[in-house]
Tab-separated table of C-alpha atoms in Angstrom:
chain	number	residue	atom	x	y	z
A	1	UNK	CA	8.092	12.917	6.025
A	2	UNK	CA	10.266	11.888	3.177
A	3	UNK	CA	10.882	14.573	0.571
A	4	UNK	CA	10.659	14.238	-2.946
A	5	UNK	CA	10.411	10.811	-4.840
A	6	UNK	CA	11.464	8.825	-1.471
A	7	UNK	CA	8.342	7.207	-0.910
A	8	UNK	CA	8.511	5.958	-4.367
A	9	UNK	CA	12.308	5.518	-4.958
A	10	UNK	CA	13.615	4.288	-0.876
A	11	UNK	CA	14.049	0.870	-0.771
A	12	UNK	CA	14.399	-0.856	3.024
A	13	UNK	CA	16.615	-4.224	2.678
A	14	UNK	CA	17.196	-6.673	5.349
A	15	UNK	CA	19.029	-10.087	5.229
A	16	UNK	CA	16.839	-12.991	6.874
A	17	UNK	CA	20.110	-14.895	7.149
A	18	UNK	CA	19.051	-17.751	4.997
A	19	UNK	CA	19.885	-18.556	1.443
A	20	UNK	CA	18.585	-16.017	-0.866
A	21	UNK	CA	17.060	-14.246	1.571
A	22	UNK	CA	17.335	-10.981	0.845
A	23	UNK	CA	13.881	-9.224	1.594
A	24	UNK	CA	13.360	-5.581	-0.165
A	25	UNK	CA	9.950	-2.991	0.594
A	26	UNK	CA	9.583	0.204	-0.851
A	27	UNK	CA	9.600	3.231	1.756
A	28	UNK	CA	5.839	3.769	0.703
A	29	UNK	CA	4.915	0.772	1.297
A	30	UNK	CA	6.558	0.171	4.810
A	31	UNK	CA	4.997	3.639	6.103
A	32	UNK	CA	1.608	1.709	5.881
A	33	UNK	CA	2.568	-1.308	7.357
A	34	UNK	CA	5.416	-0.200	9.950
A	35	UNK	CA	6.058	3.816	10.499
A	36	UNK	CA	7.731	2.877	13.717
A	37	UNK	CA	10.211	0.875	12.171
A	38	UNK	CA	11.575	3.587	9.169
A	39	UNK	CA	11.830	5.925	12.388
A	40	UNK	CA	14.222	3.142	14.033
A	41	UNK	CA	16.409	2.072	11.202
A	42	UNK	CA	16.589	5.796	10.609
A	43	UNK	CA	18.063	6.616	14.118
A	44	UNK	CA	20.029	3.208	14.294
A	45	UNK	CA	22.062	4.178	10.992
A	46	UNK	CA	22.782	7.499	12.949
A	47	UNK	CA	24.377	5.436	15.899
A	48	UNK	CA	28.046	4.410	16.122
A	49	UNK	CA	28.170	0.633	14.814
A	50	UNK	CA	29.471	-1.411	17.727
A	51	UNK	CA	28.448	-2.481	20.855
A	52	UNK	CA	27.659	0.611	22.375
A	53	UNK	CA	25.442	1.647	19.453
A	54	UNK	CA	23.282	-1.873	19.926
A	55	UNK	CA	23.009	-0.469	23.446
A	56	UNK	CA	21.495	2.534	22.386
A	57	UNK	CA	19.264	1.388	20.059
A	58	UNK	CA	17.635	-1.081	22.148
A	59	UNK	CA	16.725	2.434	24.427
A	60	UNK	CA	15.043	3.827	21.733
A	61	UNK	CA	11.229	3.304	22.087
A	62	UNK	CA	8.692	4.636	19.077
A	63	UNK	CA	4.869	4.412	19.224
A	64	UNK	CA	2.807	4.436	16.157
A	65	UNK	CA	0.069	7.309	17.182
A	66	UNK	CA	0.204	9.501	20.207
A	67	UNK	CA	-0.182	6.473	22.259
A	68	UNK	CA	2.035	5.553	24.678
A	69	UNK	CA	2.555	3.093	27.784
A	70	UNK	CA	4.659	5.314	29.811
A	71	UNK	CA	2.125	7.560	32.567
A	72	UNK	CA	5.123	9.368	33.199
A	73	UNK	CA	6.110	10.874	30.122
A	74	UNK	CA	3.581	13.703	28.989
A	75	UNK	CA	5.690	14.208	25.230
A	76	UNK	CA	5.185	17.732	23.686
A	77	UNK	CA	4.716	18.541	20.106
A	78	UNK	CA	7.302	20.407	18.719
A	79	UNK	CA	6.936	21.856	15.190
A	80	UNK	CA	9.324	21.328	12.348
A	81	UNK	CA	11.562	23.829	12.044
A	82	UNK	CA	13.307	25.700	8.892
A	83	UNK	CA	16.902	26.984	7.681
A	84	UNK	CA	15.993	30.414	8.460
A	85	UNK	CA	14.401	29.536	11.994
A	86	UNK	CA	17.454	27.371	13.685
A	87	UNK	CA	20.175	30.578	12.685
């Protein structure tokens, strides 16, 4: 969830590598169309920026929904927790 006026304010820009191709999309708008993908660029701008990073992100699998391909993996929710909770 993004906290105050994030949805509104966030802005998401990618290059498409072409002349002026800068794309932008608002955070609120790229929830509706692609939640998976403000989860990845999230994590990815977490991760070191090299080659082992790239290698790491390309492990990182996210499902929109509860979903999932893996019969494996049996994923547990775990709730959000506060300031107060993780001292």
């Amino acid at each position: 969830h993004l906290t105050g006026r994030k949805l509104r304010d966030k802005v998401y820009r990618w290059h498409s590598g072409y002349i002026g191709g800068l794309r932008e999309v608002r955070a609120e708008t790229m929830l509706k169309t692609h939640p998976e993908r403000v989860i990845e660029w999230a994590v990815q701008g977490m991760l070191p920026k090299n080659r082992l990073g790239r290698a790491m992100a390309k492990k990182l699998k996210v499902y929109r929904g509860a979903a999932h391909p893996h019969q494996a993996q049996q994923p547990v929710v775990m709730p959000a927790s506060t300031k107060s909770e993780v001292r």
